[in-house]
C-alpha positions as CSV (number, residue, x, y, z in Angstrom):
1,M,-70.1,34.7,-34.0
2,M,-66.7,36.1,-33.3
3,N,-66.3,39.7,-32.3
4,K,-63.8,42.0,-34.0
5,K,-61.2,41.5,-31.2
6,E,-61.2,37.7,-31.7
7,T,-61.0,38.1,-35.5
8,D,-58.0,40.5,-35.2
9,V,-56.1,38.0,-33.1
10,N,-57.0,35.1,-35.4
11,S,-55.9,37.0,-38.5
12,K,-52.5,37.3,-37.0
13,V,-52.0,33.6,-36.5
14,G,-53.2,32.3,-39.8
15,G,-57.0,32.1,-40.2
16,E,-60.2,32.6,-38.4
17,R,-61.5,30.2,-35.7
18,T,-65.0,29.6,-34.6
19,N,-64.4,30.5,-31.0
20,S,-61.7,31.3,-28.4
21,A,-61.5,27.7,-27.1
22,E,-60.4,26.5,-30.5
23,L,-57.9,29.3,-30.7
24,I,-56.5,28.2,-27.4
25,L,-56.4,24.5,-28.3
26,D,-54.7,25.1,-31.7
27,H,-52.0,27.3,-30.3
28,V,-51.3,25.1,-27.3
29,K,-50.9,22.2,-29.7
30,E,-48.5,24.3,-31.7
31,R,-46.4,25.1,-28.7
32,I,-46.3,21.4,-27.7
33,N,-44.8,20.6,-31.1
34,E,-42.3,23.4,-30.8
35,S,-41.1,23.0,-27.2
36,G,-42.4,19.6,-26.0
37,K,-44.1,21.4,-23.0
38,G,-47.6,22.5,-22.3
39,T,-51.0,20.8,-22.6
40,A,-51.6,17.6,-24.4
41,V,-55.0,18.0,-26.1
42,P,-56.3,15.0,-28.1
43,E,-58.9,15.3,-30.9
44,P,-62.5,16.1,-29.9
45,D,-63.8,12.6,-30.8
46,T,-61.6,10.8,-28.3
47,Q,-63.3,8.8,-25.5
48,K,-60.2,8.8,-23.4
49,S,-59.1,11.2,-20.7
50,D,-57.8,14.5,-22.1
51,V,-55.3,14.8,-19.3
52,K,-52.4,12.4,-19.1
53,T,-52.7,10.3,-16.0
54,T,-49.8,9.2,-13.9
55,S,-49.4,7.3,-10.6
56,K,-49.1,10.6,-8.9
57,D,-52.4,11.8,-10.3
58,S,-55.7,11.9,-8.5
59,V,-59.2,10.7,-9.1
60,F,-60.2,14.4,-9.3
61,R,-58.0,15.1,-12.3
62,D,-58.6,11.8,-13.9
63,L,-62.4,12.2,-13.7
64,F,-62.7,15.8,-14.8
65,G,-59.9,15.5,-17.2
66,D,-62.2,13.6,-19.4
67,R,-64.3,15.8,-21.7
68,K,-67.5,13.8,-21.0
69,Y,-67.4,14.4,-17.2
70,A,-65.9,17.9,-17.7
71,L,-69.0,18.8,-19.6
72,Q,-71.2,17.4,-16.8
73,L,-69.2,19.6,-14.4
74,Y,-69.7,22.6,-16.5
75,Q,-73.4,21.9,-16.9
76,A,-73.7,21.7,-13.1
77,I,-72.2,25.1,-12.7
78,H,-73.9,26.7,-15.8
79,P,-77.2,24.9,-16.4
80,E,-78.3,27.8,-18.6
81,D,-75.7,27.0,-21.2
82,T,-77.7,24.2,-22.8
83,D,-75.9,24.3,-26.2
84,V,-72.4,23.6,-24.9
85,T,-71.0,20.3,-26.1
86,E,-67.9,18.2,-25.5
87,A,-66.3,19.8,-28.6
88,D,-66.5,23.2,-26.8
89,I,-64.3,22.0,-24.0
90,G,-60.5,21.9,-23.9
91,N,-58.4,20.9,-20.9
92,V,-55.5,22.8,-19.6
93,T,-52.9,21.0,-17.4
94,I,-52.1,23.3,-14.5
95,K,-48.5,23.3,-13.6
96,N,-46.7,24.8,-10.6
97,V,-45.7,28.3,-11.7
98,F,-42.2,28.0,-10.1
99,T,-41.2,24.3,-10.4
100,D,-43.0,23.3,-13.6
101,Q,-44.4,20.2,-11.8
102,E,-48.0,19.0,-12.5
103,Y,-50.4,19.4,-9.7
104,N,-53.8,17.7,-9.2
105,D,-55.7,20.9,-10.0
106,L,-57.6,21.4,-13.2
107,G,-58.3,24.0,-15.8
108,M,-60.6,23.8,-18.8
109,T,-61.6,26.2,-21.5
110,V,-65.2,26.5,-22.5
111,R,-65.6,28.7,-25.5
112,E,-64.5,32.2,-24.4
113,K,-64.1,31.2,-20.8
114,I,-61.4,29.5,-18.8
115,L,-62.4,27.7,-15.6
116,L,-59.7,26.9,-13.0
117,M,-60.8,24.2,-10.6
118,L,-59.0,23.3,-7.4
119,E,-59.8,20.4,-5.0
120,G,-60.0,21.5,-1.4
121,Q,-57.9,19.3,0.9
122,S,-59.0,18.0,4.3
123,R,-57.0,20.8,5.9
124,W,-58.7,23.9,4.7
125,T,-56.4,26.8,3.9
126,M,-57.1,30.2,2.5
127,N,-53.8,30.1,0.6
128,I,-55.9,28.4,-2.1
129,I,-56.9,31.9,-3.2
130,I,-53.4,33.0,-3.9
131,R,-52.6,29.6,-5.5
132,I,-55.5,29.9,-8.0
133,F,-54.6,33.5,-8.7
134,L,-51.0,32.5,-9.6
135,Y,-52.4,29.8,-11.9
136,L,-54.6,32.4,-13.6
137,A,-51.8,34.8,-14.1
138,H,-49.6,32.0,-15.5
139,T,-52.3,30.7,-17.8
140,W,-53.0,34.2,-19.2
141,N,-49.3,34.6,-19.8
142,E,-49.2,31.4,-21.7
143,Y,-52.3,32.4,-23.7
144,I,-50.8,35.8,-24.6
145,E,-47.6,34.2,-25.8
146,S,-49.3,31.4,-27.7
147,T,-51.6,33.8,-29.6
148,R,-48.6,36.1,-30.3
149,Q,-50.2,39.2,-28.8
150,N,-48.0,42.1,-27.8
151,R,-48.4,42.8,-24.1
152,Y,-46.3,46.0,-24.5
153,G,-48.4,47.4,-27.4
154,S,-51.3,49.8,-27.3
155,K,-53.8,47.3,-28.6
156,K,-56.0,45.8,-25.8
157,L,-55.1,42.2,-25.1
158,V,-57.7,39.5,-25.6
159,V,-57.7,36.9,-22.8
160,P,-60.2,34.2,-21.9
161,R,-62.7,35.3,-19.1
162,P,-61.8,33.5,-15.9
163,E,-64.0,31.6,-13.4
164,L,-62.3,30.4,-10.2
165,Y,-63.7,27.4,-8.2
166,V,-62.7,25.1,-5.4
167,I,-64.6,21.8,-4.8
168,Y,-64.6,21.0,-1.1
169,A,-65.7,17.8,0.5
170,G,-64.4,18.2,4.1
171,D,-66.2,19.2,7.2
172,R,-66.4,22.9,7.9
173,K,-68.4,24.8,10.5
174,T,-68.8,27.8,8.2
175,R,-69.7,27.3,4.6
176,P,-69.2,30.5,2.6
177,E,-70.3,30.5,-1.0
178,W,-67.4,32.8,-1.9
179,I,-63.9,33.3,-0.5
180,R,-62.2,36.6,-1.3
181,L,-58.6,37.7,-1.4
182,S,-59.4,41.2,0.2
183,E,-61.3,39.7,3.1
184,E,-58.8,36.9,3.9
185,F,-55.5,38.8,3.4
186,F,-56.1,42.5,3.4
187,E,-58.7,43.2,6.0
188,G,-61.4,43.9,3.4
189,N,-59.3,46.4,1.4
190,K,-59.8,45.8,-2.3
191,D,-58.7,49.1,-3.7
192,F,-56.0,47.6,-5.9
193,L,-56.7,43.9,-6.2
194,E,-59.6,41.4,-5.7
195,V,-59.8,37.7,-6.4
196,N,-63.2,35.9,-5.9
197,V,-63.3,32.1,-5.6
198,K,-66.6,30.2,-5.6
199,V,-66.7,27.2,-3.2
200,L,-68.7,24.2,-4.4
201,Y,-69.9,21.8,-1.8
202,G,-72.1,19.6,-3.9
203,E,-74.9,19.4,-1.4
204,G,-78.5,18.3,-2.1
205,K,-78.1,17.5,-5.8
206,D,-77.4,14.5,-7.9
207,D,-75.0,16.2,-10.3
208,I,-71.4,15.1,-10.8
209,I,-70.1,17.6,-8.3
210,S,-72.3,16.1,-5.6
211,Q,-71.3,12.6,-6.7
212,Y,-67.6,13.4,-6.5
213,V,-68.1,14.9,-3.0
214,D,-69.9,11.8,-1.9
215,F,-67.2,9.6,-3.4
216,T,-64.6,11.5,-1.3
217,K,-66.6,11.1,1.9
218,V,-66.9,7.4,1.3
219,Y,-63.2,7.2,0.6
220,N,-62.4,9.0,3.9
221,E,-64.7,6.7,5.9
222,Q,-63.0,3.6,4.4
223,I,-59.6,5.0,5.2
224,K,-60.6,5.3,8.8
225,L,-61.8,1.7,8.9
226,H,-59.1,0.0,6.9
227,G,-56.2,2.4,6.7
228,K,-54.5,3.3,3.5
229,T,-54.9,-0.2,2.0
230,R,-56.1,-1.9,-1.1
231,E,-59.1,-3.0,0.9
232,A,-60.1,0.6,1.5
233,V,-59.9,1.4,-2.2
234,L,-61.9,-1.7,-3.3
235,E,-64.6,-1.0,-0.6
236,T,-64.8,2.7,-1.7
237,I,-65.4,1.6,-5.3
238,R,-67.9,-1.1,-4.3
239,I,-69.9,1.2,-2.0
240,C,-70.0,4.0,-4.5
241,K,-71.1,1.7,-7.4
242,D,-73.9,0.3,-5.1
243,R,-75.1,3.8,-4.3
244,N,-74.9,4.9,-7.9
245,V,-72.1,7.4,-7.1
246,L,-69.9,7.9,-10.2
247,K,-71.0,4.4,-11.2
248,E,-70.4,4.8,-14.9
249,Y,-66.9,6.3,-14.4
250,L,-65.9,3.7,-11.7
251,S,-67.2,0.8,-13.8
252,G,-65.4,2.0,-16.9
253,R,-62.1,2.9,-15.3
254,E,-62.0,0.7,-12.2
255,K,-58.4,-0.6,-12.8
256,E,-57.1,2.9,-13.5
257,V,-58.8,4.2,-10.3
258,I,-57.3,1.5,-8.2
259,N,-53.8,2.2,-9.6
260,I,-54.2,5.9,-9.0
261,M,-55.3,5.5,-5.4
262,M,-52.7,2.9,-4.6
263,G,-50.1,5.1,-6.2
264,L,-51.1,8.0,-4.0
265,F,-50.8,5.7,-0.9
266,D,-47.2,4.8,-2.0
267,Q,-46.4,8.5,-2.5
268,E,-47.7,9.5,0.9
269,K,-45.9,6.6,2.5
270,A,-42.6,7.7,0.8
271,V,-43.1,11.3,2.0
272,E,-43.8,10.1,5.5
273,Q,-40.8,7.7,5.5
274,F,-38.6,10.5,4.2
275,G,-39.8,12.8,7.0
276,N,-39.1,10.1,9.6
277,E,-35.6,9.6,8.2
278,K,-34.9,13.4,8.4
279,K,-36.1,13.4,12.0
280,E,-33.8,10.5,12.9
281,E,-30.9,12.2,11.2
282,G,-31.7,15.3,13.2
283,R,-31.7,13.3,16.4
284,A,-28.4,11.6,15.4
285,E,-26.8,14.9,14.7
286,G,-28.0,16.2,18.1
287,R,-26.5,13.2,19.8
288,A,-23.2,13.7,18.0
289,E,-23.1,17.4,18.9
290,G,-23.7,16.4,22.5
291,K,-20.8,14.0,22.5
292,L,-18.6,16.6,20.9
293,E,-19.5,19.1,23.6
294,G,-18.7,16.5,26.3
295,K,-15.3,15.9,24.7
296,K,-14.6,19.7,24.7
297,E,-15.2,19.9,28.4
298,A,-13.0,16.9,29.0
299,A,-10.3,18.4,26.9
300,I,-10.3,21.6,28.9
301,N,-10.2,19.6,32.2
302,M,-7.4,17.4,30.9
303,K,-5.3,20.5,29.9
304,A,-5.8,21.9,33.3
305,E,-4.4,18.7,34.8
306,G,-1.2,19.2,32.7
307,L,-1.7,16.8,29.8
308,S,-0.3,17.9,26.4
309,E,-2.6,18.8,23.6
310,G,-1.3,16.0,21.5
311,M,-2.1,13.4,24.2
312,I,-5.6,14.9,24.7
313,A,-6.3,14.6,21.0
314,K,-5.2,11.0,21.1
315,V,-7.2,10.1,24.1
316,L,-10.4,11.8,22.9
317,D,-9.9,10.6,19.3
318,V,-10.2,14.1,17.7
319,G,-8.0,16.2,15.6
320,L,-5.2,18.2,17.2
321,S,-6.5,21.5,15.7
322,I,-9.9,20.9,17.3
323,V,-8.3,20.4,20.7
324,Q,-6.2,23.6,20.3
325,E,-9.4,25.5,19.3
326,W,-11.3,24.2,22.3
327,I,-8.5,25.1,24.7
328,S,-7.9,28.6,23.2
329,G,-11.7,29.3,23.4
330,T,-12.2,29.8,19.7
331,A,-13.8,26.5,18.9
332,V,-16.8,26.3,16.6
333,M,-19.1,23.3,16.9
334,R,-18.8,21.0,13.8
């Protein structure tokens, strides 16, 4: 049953809704139609992934972007909520707050709650706390706008209750259950702000979180054996299916998973190649600057031997103005 606050918000936007998740979904759909941006949310009876998958996507977002597996994820976190169904779950595509680019992090609404779920990378960083906090602020802002609430008014705003998580599959010597903004950034001072993020390691259970962690570990092992190749991808899928790790998902979406993982390899290769090109450009620029410095010294010596500035410019194959700057001592390296 809705409380009075939810009813008040619903009455403003044209009719009552059964819960906050439906309110979020309806108004996100409305904003998509108006602006072409936001979260694409299909009808509840769809069997396809609720989050649009691209070659830059990840298995993490493709897996949990499907309501079926998102429900299993929620049930692993909240086993006490036995009456929650797929219809109660809506997915929210998280975008970078500043560049509007999609990231491989995930948000989902479950009735009156919103869960933000980040995948911990192999290189652990506490910056994940700030990242998820920015996501939360951005998501709340979108919600307030989509429900047409007045943030400057006297009436208390209604926002979905947040739960912040990170799933981590890497090796760590310390395994805290929670990471906290105050402890990691402000020496324990939480007078004005605190953000608590729960870390899920998926250990000792057969739920979908544990299976995803196992999948990631198998994948990392195969990368070490075969490199970032198609063989590593195929072996990862084969081993996981044999071990009953995400077997249903991998069997049903094997082609898509292969495309996703190979697409990530291509993306990483492009980034690496770009980095190497920039390094080579830097080295080339350094060599050019070195040659120019040598010409400057030569120009000064040639002037001391009595050669004209025009002749010096011709011999060294540089502009006359540059030679004049060098000799006058006002040259700026170019």
